mmCIF file of C-alpha atoms in Angstrom:
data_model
loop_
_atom_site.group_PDB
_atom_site.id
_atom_site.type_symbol
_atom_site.label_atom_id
_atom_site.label_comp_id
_atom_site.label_asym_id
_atom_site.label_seq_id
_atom_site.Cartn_x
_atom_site.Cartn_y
_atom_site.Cartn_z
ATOM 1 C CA UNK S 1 123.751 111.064 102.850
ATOM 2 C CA UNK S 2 122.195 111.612 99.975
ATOM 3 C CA UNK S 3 121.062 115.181 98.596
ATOM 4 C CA UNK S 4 117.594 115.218 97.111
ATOM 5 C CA UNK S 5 115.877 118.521 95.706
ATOM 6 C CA UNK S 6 112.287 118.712 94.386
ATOM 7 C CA UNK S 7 110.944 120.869 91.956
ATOM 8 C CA UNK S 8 106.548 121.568 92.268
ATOM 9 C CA UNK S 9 104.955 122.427 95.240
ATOM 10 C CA UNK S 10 101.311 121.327 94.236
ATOM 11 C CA UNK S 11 98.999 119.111 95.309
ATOM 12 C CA UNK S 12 100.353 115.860 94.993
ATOM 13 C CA UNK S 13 104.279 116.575 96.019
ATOM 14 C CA UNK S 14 102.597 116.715 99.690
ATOM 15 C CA UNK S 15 103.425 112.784 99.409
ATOM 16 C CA UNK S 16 106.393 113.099 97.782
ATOM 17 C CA UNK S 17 108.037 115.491 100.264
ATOM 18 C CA UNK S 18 106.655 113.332 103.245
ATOM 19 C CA UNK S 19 108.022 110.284 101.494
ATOM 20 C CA UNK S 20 111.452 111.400 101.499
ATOM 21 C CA UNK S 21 111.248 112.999 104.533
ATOM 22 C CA UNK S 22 110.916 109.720 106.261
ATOM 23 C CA UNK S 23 114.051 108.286 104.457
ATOM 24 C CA UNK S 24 117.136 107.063 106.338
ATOM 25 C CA UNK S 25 120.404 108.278 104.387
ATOM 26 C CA UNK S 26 117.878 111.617 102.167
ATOM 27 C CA UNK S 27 118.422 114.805 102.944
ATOM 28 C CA UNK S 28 115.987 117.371 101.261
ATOM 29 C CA UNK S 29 118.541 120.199 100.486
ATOM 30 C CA UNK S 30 115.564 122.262 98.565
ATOM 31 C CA UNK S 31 112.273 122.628 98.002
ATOM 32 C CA UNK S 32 111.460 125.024 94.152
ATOM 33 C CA UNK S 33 108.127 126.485 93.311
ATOM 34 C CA UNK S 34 107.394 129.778 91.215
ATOM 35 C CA UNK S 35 105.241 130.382 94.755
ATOM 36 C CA UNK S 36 108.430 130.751 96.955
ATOM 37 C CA UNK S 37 105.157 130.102 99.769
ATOM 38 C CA UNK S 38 104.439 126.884 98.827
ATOM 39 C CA UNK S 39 108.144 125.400 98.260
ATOM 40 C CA UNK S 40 108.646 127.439 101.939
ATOM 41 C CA UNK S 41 105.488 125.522 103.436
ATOM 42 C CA UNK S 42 107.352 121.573 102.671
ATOM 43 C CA UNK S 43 109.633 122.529 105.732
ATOM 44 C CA UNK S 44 112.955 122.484 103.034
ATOM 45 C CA UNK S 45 115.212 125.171 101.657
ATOM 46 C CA UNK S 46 112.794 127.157 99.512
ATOM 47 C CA UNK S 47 114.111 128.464 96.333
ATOM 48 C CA UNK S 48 111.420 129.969 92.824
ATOM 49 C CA UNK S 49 114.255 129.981 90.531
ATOM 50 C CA UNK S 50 115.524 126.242 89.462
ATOM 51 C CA UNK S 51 119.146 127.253 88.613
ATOM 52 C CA UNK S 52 119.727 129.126 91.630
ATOM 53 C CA UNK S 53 118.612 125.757 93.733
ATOM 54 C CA UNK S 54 120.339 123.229 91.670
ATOM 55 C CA UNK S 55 123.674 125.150 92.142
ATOM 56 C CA UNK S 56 123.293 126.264 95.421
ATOM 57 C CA UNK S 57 121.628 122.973 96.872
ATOM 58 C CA UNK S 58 123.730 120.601 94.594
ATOM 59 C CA UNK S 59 120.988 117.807 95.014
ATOM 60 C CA UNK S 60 121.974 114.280 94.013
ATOM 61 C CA UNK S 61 119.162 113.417 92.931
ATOM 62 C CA UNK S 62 116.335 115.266 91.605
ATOM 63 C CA UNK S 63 112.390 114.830 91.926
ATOM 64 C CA UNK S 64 110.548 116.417 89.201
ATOM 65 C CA UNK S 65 106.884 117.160 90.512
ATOM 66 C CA UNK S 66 105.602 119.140 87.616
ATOM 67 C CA UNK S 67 102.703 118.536 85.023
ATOM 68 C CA UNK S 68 104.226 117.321 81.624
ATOM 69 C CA UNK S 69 105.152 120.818 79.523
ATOM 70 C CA UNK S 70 107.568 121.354 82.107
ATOM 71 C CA UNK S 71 109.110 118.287 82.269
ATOM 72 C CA UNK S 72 111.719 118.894 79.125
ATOM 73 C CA UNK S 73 112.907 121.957 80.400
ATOM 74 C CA UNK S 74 112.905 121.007 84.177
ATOM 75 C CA UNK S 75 115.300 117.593 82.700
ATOM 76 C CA UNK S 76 117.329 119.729 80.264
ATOM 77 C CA UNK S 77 118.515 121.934 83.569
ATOM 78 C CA UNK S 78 119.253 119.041 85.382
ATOM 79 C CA UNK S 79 121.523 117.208 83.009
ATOM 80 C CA UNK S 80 123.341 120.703 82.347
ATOM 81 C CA UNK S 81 123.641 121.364 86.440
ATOM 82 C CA UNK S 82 125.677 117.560 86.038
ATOM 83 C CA UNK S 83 122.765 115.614 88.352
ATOM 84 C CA UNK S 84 122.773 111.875 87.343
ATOM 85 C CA UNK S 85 119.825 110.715 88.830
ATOM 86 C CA UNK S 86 116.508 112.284 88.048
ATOM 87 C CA UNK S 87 112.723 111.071 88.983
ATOM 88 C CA UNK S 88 110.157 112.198 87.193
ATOM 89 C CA UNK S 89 106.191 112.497 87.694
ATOM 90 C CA UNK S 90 104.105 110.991 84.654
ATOM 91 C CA UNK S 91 102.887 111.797 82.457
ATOM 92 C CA UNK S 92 106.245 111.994 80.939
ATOM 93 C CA UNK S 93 106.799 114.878 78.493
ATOM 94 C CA UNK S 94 104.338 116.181 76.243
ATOM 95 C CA UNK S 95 104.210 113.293 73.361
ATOM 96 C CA UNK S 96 106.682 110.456 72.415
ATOM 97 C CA UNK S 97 109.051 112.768 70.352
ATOM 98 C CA UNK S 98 109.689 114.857 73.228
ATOM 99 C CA UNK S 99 110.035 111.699 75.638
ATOM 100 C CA UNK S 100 112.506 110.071 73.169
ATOM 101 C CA UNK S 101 114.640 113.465 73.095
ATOM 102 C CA UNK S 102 114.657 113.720 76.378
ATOM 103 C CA UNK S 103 115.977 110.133 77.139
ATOM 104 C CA UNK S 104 118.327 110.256 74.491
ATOM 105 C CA UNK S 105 119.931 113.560 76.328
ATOM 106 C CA UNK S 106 119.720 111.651 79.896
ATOM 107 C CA UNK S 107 121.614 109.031 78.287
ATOM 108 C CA UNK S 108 124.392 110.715 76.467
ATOM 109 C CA UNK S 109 124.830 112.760 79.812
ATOM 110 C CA UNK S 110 125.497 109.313 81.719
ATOM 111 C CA UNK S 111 122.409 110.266 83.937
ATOM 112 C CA UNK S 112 119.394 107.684 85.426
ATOM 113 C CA UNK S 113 116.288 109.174 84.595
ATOM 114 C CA UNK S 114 112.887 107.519 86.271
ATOM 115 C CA UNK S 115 109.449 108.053 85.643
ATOM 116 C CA UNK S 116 107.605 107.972 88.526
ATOM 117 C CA UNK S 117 104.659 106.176 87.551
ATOM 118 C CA UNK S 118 103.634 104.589 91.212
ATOM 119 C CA UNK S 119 100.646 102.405 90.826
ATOM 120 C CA UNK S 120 102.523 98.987 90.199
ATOM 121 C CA UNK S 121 104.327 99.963 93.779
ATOM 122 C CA UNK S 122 101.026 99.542 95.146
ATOM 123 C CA UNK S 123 101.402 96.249 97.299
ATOM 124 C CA UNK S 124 98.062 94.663 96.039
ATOM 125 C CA UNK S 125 99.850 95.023 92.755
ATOM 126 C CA UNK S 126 102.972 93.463 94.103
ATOM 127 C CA UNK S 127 101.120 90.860 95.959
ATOM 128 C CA UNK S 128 99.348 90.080 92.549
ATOM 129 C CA UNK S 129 102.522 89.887 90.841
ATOM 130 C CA UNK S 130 103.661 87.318 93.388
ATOM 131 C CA UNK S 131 100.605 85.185 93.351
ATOM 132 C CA UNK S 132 100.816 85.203 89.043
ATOM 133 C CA UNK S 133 104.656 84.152 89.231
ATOM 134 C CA UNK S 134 103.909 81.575 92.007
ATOM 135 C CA UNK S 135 101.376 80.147 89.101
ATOM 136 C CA UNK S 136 98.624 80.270 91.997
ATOM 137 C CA UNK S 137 95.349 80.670 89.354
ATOM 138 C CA UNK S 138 97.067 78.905 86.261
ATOM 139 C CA UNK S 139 97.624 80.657 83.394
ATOM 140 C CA UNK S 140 96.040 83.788 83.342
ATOM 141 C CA UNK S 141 93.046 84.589 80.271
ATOM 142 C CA UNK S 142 91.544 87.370 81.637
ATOM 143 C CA UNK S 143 91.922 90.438 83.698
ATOM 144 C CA UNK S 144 89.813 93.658 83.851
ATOM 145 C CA UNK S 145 90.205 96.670 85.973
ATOM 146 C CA UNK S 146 87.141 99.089 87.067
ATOM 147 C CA UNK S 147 88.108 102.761 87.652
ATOM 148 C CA UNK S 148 85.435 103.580 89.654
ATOM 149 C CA UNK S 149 86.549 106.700 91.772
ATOM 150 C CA UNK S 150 83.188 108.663 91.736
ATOM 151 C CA UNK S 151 85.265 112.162 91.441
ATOM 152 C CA UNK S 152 83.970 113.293 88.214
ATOM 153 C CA UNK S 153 80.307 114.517 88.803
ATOM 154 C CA UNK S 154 79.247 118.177 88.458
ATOM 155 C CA UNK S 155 80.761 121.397 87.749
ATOM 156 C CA UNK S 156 83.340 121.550 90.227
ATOM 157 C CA UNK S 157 84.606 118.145 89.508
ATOM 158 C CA UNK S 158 88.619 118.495 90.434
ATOM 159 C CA UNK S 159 88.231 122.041 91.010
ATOM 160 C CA UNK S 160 89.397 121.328 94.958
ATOM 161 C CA UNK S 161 92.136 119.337 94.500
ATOM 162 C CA UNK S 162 93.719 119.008 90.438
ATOM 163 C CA UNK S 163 91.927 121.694 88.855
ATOM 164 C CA UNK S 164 93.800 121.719 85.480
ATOM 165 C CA UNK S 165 91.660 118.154 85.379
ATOM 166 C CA UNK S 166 89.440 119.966 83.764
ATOM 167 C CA UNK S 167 91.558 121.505 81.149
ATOM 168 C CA UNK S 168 93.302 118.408 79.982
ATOM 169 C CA UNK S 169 92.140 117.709 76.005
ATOM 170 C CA UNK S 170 93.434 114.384 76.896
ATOM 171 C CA UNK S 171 92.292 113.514 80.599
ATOM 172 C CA UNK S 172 91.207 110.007 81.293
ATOM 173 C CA UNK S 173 93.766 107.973 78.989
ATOM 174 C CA UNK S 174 96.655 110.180 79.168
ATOM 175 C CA UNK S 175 96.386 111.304 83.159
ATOM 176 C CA UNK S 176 94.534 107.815 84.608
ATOM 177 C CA UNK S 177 94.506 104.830 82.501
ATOM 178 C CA UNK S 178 98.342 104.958 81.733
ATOM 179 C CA UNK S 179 98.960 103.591 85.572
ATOM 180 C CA UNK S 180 96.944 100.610 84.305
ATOM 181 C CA UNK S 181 98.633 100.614 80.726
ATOM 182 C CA UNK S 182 101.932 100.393 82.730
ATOM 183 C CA UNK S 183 100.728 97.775 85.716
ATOM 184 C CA UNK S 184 99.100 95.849 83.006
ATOM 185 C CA UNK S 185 102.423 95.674 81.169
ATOM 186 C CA UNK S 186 104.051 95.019 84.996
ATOM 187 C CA UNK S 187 101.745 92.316 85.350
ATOM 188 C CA UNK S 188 101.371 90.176 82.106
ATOM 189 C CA UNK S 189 104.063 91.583 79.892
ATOM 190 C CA UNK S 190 103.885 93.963 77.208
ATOM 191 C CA UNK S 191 100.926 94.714 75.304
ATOM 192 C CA UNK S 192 100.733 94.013 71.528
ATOM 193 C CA UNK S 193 97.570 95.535 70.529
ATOM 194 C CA UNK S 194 94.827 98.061 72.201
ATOM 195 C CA UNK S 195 91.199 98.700 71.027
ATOM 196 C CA UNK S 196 89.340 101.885 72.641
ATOM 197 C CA UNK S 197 85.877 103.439 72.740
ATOM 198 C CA UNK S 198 86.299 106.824 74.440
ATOM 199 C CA UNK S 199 83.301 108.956 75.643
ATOM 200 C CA UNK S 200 83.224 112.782 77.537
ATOM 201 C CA UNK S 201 80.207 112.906 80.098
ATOM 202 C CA UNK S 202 80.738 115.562 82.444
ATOM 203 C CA UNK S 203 80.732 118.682 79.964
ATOM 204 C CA UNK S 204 83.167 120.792 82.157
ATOM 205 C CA UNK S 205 85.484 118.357 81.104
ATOM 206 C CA UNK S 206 87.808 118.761 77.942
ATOM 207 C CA UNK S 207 88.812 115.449 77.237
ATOM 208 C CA UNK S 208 87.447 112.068 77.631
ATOM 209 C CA UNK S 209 86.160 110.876 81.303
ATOM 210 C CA UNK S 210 85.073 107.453 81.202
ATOM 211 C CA UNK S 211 85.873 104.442 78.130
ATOM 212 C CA UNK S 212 86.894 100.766 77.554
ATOM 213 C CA UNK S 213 89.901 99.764 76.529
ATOM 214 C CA UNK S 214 91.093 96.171 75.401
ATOM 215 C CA UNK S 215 94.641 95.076 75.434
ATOM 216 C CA UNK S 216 96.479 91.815 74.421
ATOM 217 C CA UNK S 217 98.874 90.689 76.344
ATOM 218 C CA UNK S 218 99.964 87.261 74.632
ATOM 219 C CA UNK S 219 96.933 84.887 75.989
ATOM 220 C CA UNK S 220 95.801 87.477 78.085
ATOM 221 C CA UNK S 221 92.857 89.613 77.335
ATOM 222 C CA UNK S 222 92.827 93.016 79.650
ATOM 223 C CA UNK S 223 89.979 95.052 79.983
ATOM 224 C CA UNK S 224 90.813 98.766 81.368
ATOM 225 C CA UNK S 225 86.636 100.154 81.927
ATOM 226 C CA UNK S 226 86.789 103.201 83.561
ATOM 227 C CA UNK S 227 84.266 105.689 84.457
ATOM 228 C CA UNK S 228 84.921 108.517 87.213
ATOM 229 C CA UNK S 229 81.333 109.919 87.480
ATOM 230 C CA UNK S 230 80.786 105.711 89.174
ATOM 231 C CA UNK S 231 82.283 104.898 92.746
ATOM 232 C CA UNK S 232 82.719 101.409 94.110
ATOM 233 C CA UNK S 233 82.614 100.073 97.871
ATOM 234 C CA UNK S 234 85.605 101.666 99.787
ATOM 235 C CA UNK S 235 85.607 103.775 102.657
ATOM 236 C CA UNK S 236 88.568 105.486 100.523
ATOM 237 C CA UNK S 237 87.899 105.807 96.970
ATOM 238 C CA UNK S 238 91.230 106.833 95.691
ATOM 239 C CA UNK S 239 93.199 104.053 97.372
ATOM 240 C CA UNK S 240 92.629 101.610 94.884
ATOM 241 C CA UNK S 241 90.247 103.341 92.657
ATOM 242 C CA UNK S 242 88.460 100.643 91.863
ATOM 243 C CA UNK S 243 88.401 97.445 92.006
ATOM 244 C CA UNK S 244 90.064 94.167 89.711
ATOM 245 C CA UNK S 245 89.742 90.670 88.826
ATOM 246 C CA UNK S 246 92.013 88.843 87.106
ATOM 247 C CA UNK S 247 91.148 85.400 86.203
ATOM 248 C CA UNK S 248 93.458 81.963 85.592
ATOM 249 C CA UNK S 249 92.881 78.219 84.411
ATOM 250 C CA UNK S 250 93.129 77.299 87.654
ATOM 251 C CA UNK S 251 91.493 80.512 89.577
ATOM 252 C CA UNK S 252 91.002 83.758 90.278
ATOM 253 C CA UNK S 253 92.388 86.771 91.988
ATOM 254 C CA UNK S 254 90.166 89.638 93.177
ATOM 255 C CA UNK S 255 91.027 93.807 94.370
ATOM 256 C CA UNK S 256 88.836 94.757 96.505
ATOM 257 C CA UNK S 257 88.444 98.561 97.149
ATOM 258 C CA UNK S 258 89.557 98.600 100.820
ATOM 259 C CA UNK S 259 93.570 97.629 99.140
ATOM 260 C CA UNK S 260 92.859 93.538 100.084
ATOM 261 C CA UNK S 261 93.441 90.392 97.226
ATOM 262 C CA UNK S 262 91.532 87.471 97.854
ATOM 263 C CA UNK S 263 92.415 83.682 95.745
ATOM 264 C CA UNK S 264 89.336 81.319 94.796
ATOM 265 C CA UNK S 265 90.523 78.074 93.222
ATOM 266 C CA UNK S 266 88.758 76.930 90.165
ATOM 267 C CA UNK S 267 85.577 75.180 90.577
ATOM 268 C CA UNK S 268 85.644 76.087 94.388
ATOM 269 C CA UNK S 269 83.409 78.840 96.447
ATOM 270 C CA UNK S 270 86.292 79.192 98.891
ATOM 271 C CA UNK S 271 87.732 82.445 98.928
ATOM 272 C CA UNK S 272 91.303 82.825 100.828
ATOM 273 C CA UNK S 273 93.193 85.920 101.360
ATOM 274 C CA UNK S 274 96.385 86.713 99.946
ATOM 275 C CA UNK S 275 96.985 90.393 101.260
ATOM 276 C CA UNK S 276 94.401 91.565 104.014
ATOM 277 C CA UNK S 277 93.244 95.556 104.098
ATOM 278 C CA UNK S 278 95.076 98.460 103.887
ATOM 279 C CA UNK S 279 95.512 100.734 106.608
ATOM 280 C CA UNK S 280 97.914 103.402 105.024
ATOM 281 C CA UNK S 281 96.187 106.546 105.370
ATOM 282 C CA UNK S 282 97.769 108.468 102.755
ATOM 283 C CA UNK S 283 97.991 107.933 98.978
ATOM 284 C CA UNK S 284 97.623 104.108 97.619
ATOM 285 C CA UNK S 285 99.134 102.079 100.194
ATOM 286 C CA UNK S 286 102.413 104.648 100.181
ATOM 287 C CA UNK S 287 103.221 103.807 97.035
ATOM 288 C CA UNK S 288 105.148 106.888 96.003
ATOM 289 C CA UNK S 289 107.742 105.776 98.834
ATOM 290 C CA UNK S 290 107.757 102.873 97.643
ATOM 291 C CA UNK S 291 109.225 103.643 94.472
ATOM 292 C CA UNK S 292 111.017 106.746 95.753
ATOM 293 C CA UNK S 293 112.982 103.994 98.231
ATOM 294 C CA UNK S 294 112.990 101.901 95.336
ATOM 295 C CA UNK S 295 115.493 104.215 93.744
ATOM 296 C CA UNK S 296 117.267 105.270 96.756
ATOM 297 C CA UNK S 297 118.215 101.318 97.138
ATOM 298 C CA UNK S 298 119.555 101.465 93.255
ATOM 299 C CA UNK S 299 121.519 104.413 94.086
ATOM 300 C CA UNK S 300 123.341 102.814 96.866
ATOM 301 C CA UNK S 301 123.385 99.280 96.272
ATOM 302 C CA UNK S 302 123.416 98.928 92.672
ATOM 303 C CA UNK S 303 120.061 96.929 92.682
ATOM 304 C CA UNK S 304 118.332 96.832 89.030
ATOM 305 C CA UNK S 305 115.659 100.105 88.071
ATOM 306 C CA UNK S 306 111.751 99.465 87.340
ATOM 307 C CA UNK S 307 110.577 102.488 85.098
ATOM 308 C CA UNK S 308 113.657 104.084 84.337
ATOM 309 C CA UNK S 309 112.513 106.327 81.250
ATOM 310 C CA UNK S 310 114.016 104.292 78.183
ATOM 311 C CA UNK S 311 111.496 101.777 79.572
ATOM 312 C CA UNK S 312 108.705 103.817 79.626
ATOM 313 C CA UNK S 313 108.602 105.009 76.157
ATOM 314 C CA UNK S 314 106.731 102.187 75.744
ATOM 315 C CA UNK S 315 103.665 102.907 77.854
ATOM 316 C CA UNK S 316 103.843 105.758 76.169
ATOM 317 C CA UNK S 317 103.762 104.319 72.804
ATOM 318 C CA UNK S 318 100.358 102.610 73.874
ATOM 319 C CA UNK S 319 99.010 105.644 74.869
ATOM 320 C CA UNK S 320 99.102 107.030 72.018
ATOM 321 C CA UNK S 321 97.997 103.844 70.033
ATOM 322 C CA UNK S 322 94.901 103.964 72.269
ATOM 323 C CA UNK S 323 93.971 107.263 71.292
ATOM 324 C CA UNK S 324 94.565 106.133 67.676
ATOM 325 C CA UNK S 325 92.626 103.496 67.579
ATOM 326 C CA UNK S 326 89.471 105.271 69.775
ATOM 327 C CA UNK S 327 89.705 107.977 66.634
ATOM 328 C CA UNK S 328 89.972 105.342 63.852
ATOM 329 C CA UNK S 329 86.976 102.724 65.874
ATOM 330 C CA UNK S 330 89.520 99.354 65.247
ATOM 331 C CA UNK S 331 92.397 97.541 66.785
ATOM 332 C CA UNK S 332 95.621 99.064 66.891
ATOM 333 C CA UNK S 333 98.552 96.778 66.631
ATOM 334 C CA UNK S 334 101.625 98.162 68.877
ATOM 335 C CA UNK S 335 105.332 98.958 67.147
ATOM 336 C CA UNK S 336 108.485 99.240 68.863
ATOM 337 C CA UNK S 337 108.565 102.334 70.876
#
């Protein structure tokens, strides 16, 4: 059996806690939130003091559910408590520095440190990915992504479910678009250049809420267009968030909002499905147990890691090139992260 404790008690660890509580061979051994309520309401042991929990629940494995200046100290205790294995919500740290510190500290401590960045668990993604390696559509030019959630409108945009939304300098980029900066980089390989134009519409809003950004991917050109003040069809707007085309020599591939991929050969108006609807009634297509059984499974069997944190310095890396290059109005080509 393996002991899991989770740290954050806010809105999204609702699918976190359900996630593992659905796991064969997890035991959640504590629940840790500075509102002893909250942690109480998950149905585990309830602690508001980290240390006490990590020595008295001696998890495993540890889920980090806490906004990024957190995350540094929330690792730091972890390592020192002795837990090797460590998942940890995006986005991860505060900047790249702070990232690279805190991998280099996971590593010297012998400990696997995740970053639980869910979206390319999302089995549209996955069935994507299959169709691309399967060379279904040829080799692939283009690809663009619409974030179209239709959240961002009016005053009380967020205010009911991720307030601090609003407070974020850096919203749209660093909280949003890095799922797609990731499952871009899951589907076509790394990117080697970004170009952004960044805008703020709502004025409640600190940071940016809608922009374009352009990344190159080898021969692939990916467009990233988001806007959250603009919906798309879906009965549930945050399951895919939008929708996606992605576009081969030999065909295309197409998201639709309701989780389904449909194939249309080139030249052809036939359209075939590859993965039909959705009907997961929680967060995109349960993709956070994906991943969280995704690490279970490397626990136990050995199998290889997607997004361990070493990994993800990368994505961060782009981030951060995207913001640069929004601020200087040109191209920025990517370095090693």
């Amino acid at each position: 059996m393996i002991r899991v404790a989770c740290v954050g008690a806010g809105y999204f660890s609702q699918f976190h806690y359900g996630s593992w509580a659905r796991m064969e061979g997890v035991e959640v051994v504590g629940a840790c939130d500075l509102d002893r309520e909250k942690a109480a309401a998950t149905g585990a042991p309830a602690f508001d003091d980290l240390g006490a929990m990590l020595t008295e629940a001696a998890p495993d494995l540890l889920d980090v559910i806490l906004p990024p200046p957190a995350h540094a100290a929330t690792i730091r205790a972890a390592l020192t408590a002795g837990v090797k294995w460590i998942i940890c919500q995006k986005p991860f740290c505060m900047d790249l520095k702070e990232a690279r510190g805190i991998v280099a500290e996971a590593y010297a401590a012998g400990a696997r440190l995740v970053v639980h960045e869910n979206f390319r668990f999302q089995p549209w993604y996955r069935a994507i990915k299959a169709e691309l390696e399967a060379g279904a559509i040829g080799e692939v030019l283009n690809a663009t992504f619409r974030l179209r959630p239709g959240d961002g409108q009016g005053p009380e945009a967020y205010l009911d479910r991720q307030p601090y939304f609003q407070k974020m300098p850096r919203f749209l980029v660093h909280e949003t678009a890095v799922h797609w900066v990731d499952t871009f980089a899951y589907l076509f390989g790394p990117a080697e250049a970004v170009y952004a134009d960044l805008r703020r519409i709502n004025p409640v809003i600190a940071g940016e809420d809608a922009g374009h950004v352009i990344f190159d991917h080898g021969p692939v050109r990916a467009l990233f267009d988001g806007n959250r003040h603009l919906d798309h069809v879906a009965d549930n707007l945050r399951r895919t968030m939008g929708e996606a085309l992605i576009e081969g020599t030999r065909g295309e591939l197409s998201l639709h909002g309701d989780g389904s991929v449909t194939r249309r050969g080139f030249g052809s108006d036939v359209v075939e499905t590859v993965l039909g609807p959705d009907t997961w009634d929680g967060f995109g297509g349960d993709c956070v147990h994906a991943l969280q059984s995704h690490v279970i499974r490397a626990m136990v069997d050995g199998t290889a890691l997607e997004n361990e944190a070493r990994d993800y310095l990368r994505v961060i890396a782009v981030k951060d090139a995207i913001y640069a290059s929004a601020d200087a109005g040109r191209k920025i080509v990517l370095e090693e992260a």
